[in-house]
Short mmCIF file of C-alpha atoms and ligand atoms in Angstrom, two decimals:
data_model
loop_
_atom_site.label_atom_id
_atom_site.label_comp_id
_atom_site.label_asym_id
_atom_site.label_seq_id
_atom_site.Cartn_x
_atom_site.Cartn_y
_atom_site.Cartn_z
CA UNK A 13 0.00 0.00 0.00
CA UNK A 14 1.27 3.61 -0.58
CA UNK A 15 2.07 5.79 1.88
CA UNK A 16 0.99 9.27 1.81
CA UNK A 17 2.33 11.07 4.49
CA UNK A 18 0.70 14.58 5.54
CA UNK A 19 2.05 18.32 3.97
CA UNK A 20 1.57 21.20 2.81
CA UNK A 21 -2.77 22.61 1.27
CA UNK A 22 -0.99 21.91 -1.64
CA UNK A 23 -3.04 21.37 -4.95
CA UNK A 24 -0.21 21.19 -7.36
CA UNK A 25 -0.43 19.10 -10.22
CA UNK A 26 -4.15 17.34 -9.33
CA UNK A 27 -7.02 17.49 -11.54
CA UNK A 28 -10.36 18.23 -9.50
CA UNK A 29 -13.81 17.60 -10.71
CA UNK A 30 -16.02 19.10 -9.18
CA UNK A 31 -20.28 19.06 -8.93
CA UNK A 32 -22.38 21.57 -8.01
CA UNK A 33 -19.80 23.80 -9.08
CA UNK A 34 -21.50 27.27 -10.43
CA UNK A 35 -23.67 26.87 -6.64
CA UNK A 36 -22.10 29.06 -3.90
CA UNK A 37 -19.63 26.24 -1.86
CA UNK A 38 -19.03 24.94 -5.48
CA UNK A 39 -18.10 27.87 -7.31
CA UNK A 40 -16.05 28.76 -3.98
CA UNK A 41 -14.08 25.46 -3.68
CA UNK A 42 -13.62 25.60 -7.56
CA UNK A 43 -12.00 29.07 -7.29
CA UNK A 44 -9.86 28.03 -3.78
CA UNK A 45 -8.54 24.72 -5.71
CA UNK A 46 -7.42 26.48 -8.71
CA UNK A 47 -5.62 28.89 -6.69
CA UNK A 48 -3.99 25.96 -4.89
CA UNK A 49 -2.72 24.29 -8.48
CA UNK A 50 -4.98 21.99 -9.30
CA UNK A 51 -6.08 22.07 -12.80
CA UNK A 52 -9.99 22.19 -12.29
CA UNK A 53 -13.35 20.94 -14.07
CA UNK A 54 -16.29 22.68 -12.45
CA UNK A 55 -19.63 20.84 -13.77
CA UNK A 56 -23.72 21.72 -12.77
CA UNK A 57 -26.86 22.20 -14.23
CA UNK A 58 -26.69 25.39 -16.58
CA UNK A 59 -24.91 25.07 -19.79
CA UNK A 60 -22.66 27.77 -19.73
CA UNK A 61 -20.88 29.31 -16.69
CA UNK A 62 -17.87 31.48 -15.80
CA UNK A 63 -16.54 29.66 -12.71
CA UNK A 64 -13.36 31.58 -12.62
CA UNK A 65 -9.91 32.52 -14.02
CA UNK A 66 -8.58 28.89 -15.55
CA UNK A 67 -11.45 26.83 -14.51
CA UNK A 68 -12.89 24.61 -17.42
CA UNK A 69 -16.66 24.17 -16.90
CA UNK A 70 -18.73 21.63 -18.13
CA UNK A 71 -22.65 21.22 -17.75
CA UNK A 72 -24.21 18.04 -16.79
CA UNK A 73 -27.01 16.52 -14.69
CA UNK A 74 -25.62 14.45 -11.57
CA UNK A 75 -29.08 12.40 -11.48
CA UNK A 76 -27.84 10.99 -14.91
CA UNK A 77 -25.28 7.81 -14.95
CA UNK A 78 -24.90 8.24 -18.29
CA UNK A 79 -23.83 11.60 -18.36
CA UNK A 80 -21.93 11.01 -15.03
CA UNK A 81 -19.99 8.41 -17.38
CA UNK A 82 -19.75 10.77 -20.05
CA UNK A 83 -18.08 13.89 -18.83
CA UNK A 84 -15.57 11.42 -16.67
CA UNK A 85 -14.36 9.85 -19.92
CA UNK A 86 -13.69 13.04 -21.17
CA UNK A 87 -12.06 14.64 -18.42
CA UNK A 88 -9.94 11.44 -18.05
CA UNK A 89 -9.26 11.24 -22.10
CA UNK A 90 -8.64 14.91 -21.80
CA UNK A 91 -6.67 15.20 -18.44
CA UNK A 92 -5.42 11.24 -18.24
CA UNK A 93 -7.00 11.13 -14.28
CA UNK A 94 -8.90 12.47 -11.66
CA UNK A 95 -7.05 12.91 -8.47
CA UNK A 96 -10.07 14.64 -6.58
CA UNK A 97 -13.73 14.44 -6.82
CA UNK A 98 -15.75 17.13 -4.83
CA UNK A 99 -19.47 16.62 -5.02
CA UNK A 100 -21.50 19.69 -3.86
CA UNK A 101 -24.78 19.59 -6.30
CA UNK A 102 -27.76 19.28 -4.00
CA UNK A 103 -31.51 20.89 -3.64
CA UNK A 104 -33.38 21.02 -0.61
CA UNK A 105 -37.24 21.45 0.31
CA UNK A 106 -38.62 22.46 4.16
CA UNK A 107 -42.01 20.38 3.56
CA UNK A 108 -42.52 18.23 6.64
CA UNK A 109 -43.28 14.44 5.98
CA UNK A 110 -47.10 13.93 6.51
CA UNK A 111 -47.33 16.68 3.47
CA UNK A 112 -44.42 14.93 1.57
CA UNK A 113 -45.17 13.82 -1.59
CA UNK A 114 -43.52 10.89 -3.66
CA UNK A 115 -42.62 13.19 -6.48
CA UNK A 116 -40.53 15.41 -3.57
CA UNK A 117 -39.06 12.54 -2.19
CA UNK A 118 -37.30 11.55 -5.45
CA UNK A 119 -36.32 14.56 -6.67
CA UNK A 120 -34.22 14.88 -3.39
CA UNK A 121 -32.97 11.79 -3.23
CA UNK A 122 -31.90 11.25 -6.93
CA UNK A 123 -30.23 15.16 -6.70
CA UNK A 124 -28.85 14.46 -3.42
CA UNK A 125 -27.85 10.94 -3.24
CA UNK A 126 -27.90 9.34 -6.66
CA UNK A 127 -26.04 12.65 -7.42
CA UNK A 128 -23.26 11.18 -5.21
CA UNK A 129 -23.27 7.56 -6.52
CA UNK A 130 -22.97 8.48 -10.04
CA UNK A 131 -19.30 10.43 -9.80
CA UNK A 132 -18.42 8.34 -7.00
CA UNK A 133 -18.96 5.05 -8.61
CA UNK A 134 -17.30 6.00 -11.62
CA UNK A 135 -14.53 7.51 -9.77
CA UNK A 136 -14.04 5.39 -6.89
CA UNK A 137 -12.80 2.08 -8.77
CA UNK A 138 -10.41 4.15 -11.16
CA UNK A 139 -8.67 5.79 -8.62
CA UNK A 140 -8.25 2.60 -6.47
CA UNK A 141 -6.28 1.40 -9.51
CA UNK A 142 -4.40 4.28 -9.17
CA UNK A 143 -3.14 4.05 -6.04
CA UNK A 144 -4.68 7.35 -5.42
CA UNK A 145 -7.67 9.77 -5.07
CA UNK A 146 -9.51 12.43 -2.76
CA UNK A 147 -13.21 11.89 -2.38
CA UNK A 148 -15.13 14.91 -0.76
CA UNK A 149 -19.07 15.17 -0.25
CA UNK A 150 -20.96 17.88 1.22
CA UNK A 151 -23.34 16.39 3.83
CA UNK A 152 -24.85 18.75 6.80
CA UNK A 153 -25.51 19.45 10.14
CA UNK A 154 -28.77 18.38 8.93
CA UNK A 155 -27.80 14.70 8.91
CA UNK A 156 -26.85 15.25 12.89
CA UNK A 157 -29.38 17.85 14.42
CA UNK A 158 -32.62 16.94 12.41
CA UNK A 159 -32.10 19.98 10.21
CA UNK A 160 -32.31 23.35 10.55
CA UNK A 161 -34.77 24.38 8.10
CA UNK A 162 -35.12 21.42 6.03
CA UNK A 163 -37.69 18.56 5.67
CA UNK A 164 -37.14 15.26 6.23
CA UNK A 165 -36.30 14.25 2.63
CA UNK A 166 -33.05 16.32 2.73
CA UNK A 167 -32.23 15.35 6.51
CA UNK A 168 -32.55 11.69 4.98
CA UNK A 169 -30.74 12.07 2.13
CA UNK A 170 -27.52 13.87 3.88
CA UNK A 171 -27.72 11.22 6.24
CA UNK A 172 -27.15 8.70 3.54
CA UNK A 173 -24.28 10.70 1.98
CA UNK A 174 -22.46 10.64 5.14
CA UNK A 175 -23.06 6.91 5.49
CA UNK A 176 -21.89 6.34 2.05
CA UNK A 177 -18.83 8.18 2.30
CA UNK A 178 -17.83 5.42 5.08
CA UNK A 179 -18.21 3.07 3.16
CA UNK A 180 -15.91 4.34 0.59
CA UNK A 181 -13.19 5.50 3.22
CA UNK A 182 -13.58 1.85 4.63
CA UNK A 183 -13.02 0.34 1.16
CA UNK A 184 -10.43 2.85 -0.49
CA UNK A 185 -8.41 3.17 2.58
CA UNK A 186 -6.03 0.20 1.79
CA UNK A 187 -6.22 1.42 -2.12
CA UNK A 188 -4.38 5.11 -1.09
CA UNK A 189 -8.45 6.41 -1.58
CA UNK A 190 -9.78 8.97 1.01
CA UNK A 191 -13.32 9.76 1.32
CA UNK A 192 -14.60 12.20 4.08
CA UNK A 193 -17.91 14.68 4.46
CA UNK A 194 -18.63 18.37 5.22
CA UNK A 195 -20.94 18.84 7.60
CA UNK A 196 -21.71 22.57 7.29
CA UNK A 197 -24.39 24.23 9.10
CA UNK A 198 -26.41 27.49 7.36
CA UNK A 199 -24.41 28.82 4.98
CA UNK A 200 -25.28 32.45 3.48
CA UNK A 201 -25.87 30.89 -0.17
CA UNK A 202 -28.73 30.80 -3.03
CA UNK A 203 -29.97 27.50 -1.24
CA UNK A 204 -30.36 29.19 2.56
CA UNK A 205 -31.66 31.97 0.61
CA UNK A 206 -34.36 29.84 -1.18
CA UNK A 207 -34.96 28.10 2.47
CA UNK A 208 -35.14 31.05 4.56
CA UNK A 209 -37.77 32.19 1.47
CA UNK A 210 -37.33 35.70 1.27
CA UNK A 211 -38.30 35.71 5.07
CA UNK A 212 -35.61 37.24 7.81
CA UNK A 213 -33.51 34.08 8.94
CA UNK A 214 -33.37 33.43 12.78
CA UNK A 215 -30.59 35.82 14.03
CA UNK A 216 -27.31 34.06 14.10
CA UNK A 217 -26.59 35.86 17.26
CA UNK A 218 -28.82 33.54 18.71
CA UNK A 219 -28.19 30.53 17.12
CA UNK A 220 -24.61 30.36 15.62
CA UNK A 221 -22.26 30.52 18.98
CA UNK A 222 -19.76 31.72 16.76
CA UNK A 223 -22.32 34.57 16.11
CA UNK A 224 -22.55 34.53 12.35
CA UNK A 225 -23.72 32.27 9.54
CA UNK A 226 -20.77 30.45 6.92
CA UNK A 227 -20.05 32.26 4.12
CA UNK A 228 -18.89 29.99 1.18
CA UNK A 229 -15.06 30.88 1.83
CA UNK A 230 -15.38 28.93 5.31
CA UNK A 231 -16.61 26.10 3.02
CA UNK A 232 -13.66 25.99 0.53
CA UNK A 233 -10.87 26.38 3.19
CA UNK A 234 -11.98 23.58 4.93
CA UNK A 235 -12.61 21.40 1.58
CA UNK A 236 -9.03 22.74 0.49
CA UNK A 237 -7.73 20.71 3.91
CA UNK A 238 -9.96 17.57 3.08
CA UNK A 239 -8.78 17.25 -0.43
CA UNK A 240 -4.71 18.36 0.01
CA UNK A 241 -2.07 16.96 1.49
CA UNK A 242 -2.62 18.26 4.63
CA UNK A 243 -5.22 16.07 6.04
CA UNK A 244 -3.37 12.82 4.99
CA UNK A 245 -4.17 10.96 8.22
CA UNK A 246 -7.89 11.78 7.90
CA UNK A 247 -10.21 9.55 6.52
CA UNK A 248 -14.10 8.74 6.79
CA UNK A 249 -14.78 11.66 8.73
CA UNK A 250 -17.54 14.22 8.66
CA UNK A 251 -16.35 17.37 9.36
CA UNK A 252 -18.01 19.88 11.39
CA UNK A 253 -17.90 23.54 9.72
CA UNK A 254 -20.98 25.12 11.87
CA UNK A 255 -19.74 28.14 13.60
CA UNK A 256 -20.24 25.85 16.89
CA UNK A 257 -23.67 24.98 16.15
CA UNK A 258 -22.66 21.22 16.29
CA UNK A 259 -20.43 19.72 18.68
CA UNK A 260 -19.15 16.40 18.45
N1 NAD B 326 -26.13 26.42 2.13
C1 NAD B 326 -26.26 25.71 3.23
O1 NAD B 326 -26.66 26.24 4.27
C2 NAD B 326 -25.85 24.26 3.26
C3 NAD B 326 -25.65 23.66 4.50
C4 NAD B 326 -25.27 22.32 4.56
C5 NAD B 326 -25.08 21.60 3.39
N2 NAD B 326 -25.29 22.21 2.19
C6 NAD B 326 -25.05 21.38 0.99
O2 NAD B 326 -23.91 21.88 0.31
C7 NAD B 326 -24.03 21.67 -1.10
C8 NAD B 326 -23.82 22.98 -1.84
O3 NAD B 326 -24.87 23.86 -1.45
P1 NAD B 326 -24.86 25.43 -1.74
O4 NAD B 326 -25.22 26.08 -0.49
O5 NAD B 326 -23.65 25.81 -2.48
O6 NAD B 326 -26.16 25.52 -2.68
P2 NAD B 326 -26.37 26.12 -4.12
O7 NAD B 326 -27.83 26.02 -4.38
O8 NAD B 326 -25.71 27.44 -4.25
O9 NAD B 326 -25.57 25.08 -5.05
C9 NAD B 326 -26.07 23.81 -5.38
C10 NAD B 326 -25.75 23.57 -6.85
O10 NAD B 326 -26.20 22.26 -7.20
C11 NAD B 326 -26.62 22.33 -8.55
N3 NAD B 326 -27.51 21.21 -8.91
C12 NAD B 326 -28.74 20.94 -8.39
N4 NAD B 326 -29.27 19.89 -9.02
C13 NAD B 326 -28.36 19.47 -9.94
C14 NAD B 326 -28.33 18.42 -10.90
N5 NAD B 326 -29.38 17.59 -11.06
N6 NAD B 326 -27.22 18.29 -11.67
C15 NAD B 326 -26.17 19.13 -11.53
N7 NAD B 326 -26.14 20.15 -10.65
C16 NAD B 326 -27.23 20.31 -9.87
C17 NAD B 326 -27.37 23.67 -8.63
O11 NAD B 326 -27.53 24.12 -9.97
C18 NAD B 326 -26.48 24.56 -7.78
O12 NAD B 326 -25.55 25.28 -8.56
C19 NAD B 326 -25.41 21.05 -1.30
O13 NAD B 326 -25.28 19.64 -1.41
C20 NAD B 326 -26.14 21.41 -0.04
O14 NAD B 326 -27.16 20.47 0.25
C21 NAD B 326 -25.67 23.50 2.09
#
């Protein structure tokens, strides 16, 4: 087995892929990995975006396989690997489960968690042949506290991302793979916008011990450490990024 012994946030060299990448933490850990040398592919929804300065972007849907499939072979015939995969794409909804329909179920859990089998699956195998590769998945608080203002369907759906990202850690760890989760709490982005709906958020004052909400910097610092050198020891954890709002 390889030994990869901790250093420096250093990016230098890797090729990141990243989902979710034109959303806030995306766009932010996109930006933050490019700055750190990594040549990176930011992919989402839309089908064009300006990520940043030297970021290639390229639109696909993460509920697809085939797609999934699709813009990996590129990236790989283009690039020759993926050293990191950072999966960030995910929608949320606040309706509580007696009013829960079927239709709101899947769309959450095929965004959310299918969303993070697709890459993953593709990914996972290739880079244990390698000998090497960085898996990073943004859970939540939400999988640990109940959520703070999100229905069951997205608690659920975290909660199996942060399961699932054991299992990988478990598996890749003898393969040089890492796999851990970000567990942030609210973060001022378009999706705490679109759950706080236009209506004045609970002051952080009150909630956030730390006295403020995340911005999406706090996000991409923390992924930076996940995904570099740095945190070479660390594997199948969920890291708390909450301001204090969650205490392990
Ligand atoms: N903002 C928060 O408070 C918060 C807290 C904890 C966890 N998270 C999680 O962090 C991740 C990033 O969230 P964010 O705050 O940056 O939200 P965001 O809404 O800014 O970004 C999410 C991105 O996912 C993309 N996306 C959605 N469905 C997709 C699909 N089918 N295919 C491809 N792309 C798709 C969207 O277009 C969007 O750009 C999400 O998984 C979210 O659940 C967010």
């Amino acid at each position: 087995m390889a030994q990869h012994l901790s250093g420096p946030a250093s990016l230098e060299g890797q090729v990141a892929l990243i989902t979710g990448g034109a959303g806030g933490m995306g766009r932010a850990i996109a930006n933050a990995f490019q700055s750190a040398g990594a040549h990176v592919i930011a992919t989402d929804r839309a089908e064009h975006e300006d990520i940043g300065p030297g970021i290639q972007y390229r639109p696909y849907d993460v509920t697809s396989r085939a797609e999934t499939d699709k813009v990996i072979d590129a990236v790989i015939a283009e690039h020759g690997k993926v050293d990191i995969l950072v999966m960030c794409a995910g929608i949320i909804a606040r309706t509580p489960l007696g009013d829960s329909s079927d239709d709101e179920w899947d769309a959450i859990m095929s965004v959310n968690v299918r969303g993070v089998v697709n890459p993953a699956r593709k990914l996972f195998p290739l880079m244990c042949e390698r000998g090497f590769g960085k898996i990073l998945a943004a859970g939540s608080i939400a999988a640990k506290n109940g959520g703070v203002a999100s229905g069951p369907a997205y608690v659920a759906s975290k909660a199996a991302v942060h399961g699932m990202m054991r299992w990988i850690a478990k598996a890749g760890a003898a393969h040089g793979v890492y796999a851990n989760t970000l567990a942030p709490g609210p973060v001022e982005t378009a999706m705490w916008a679109n759950v706080t709906g236009g209506t004045s958020a609970p002051s952080a004052n009150t909630t956030v011990p730390l006295g403020r909400y995340g911005n999406a910097d706090d996000i991409a610092q923390a992924a930076l450490f996940l995904c570099s050198p740095a945190s070479n020891w660390i594997t199948g954890t969920s890291l708390d990024i909450s301001g204090g709002m969650w205490m392990n």
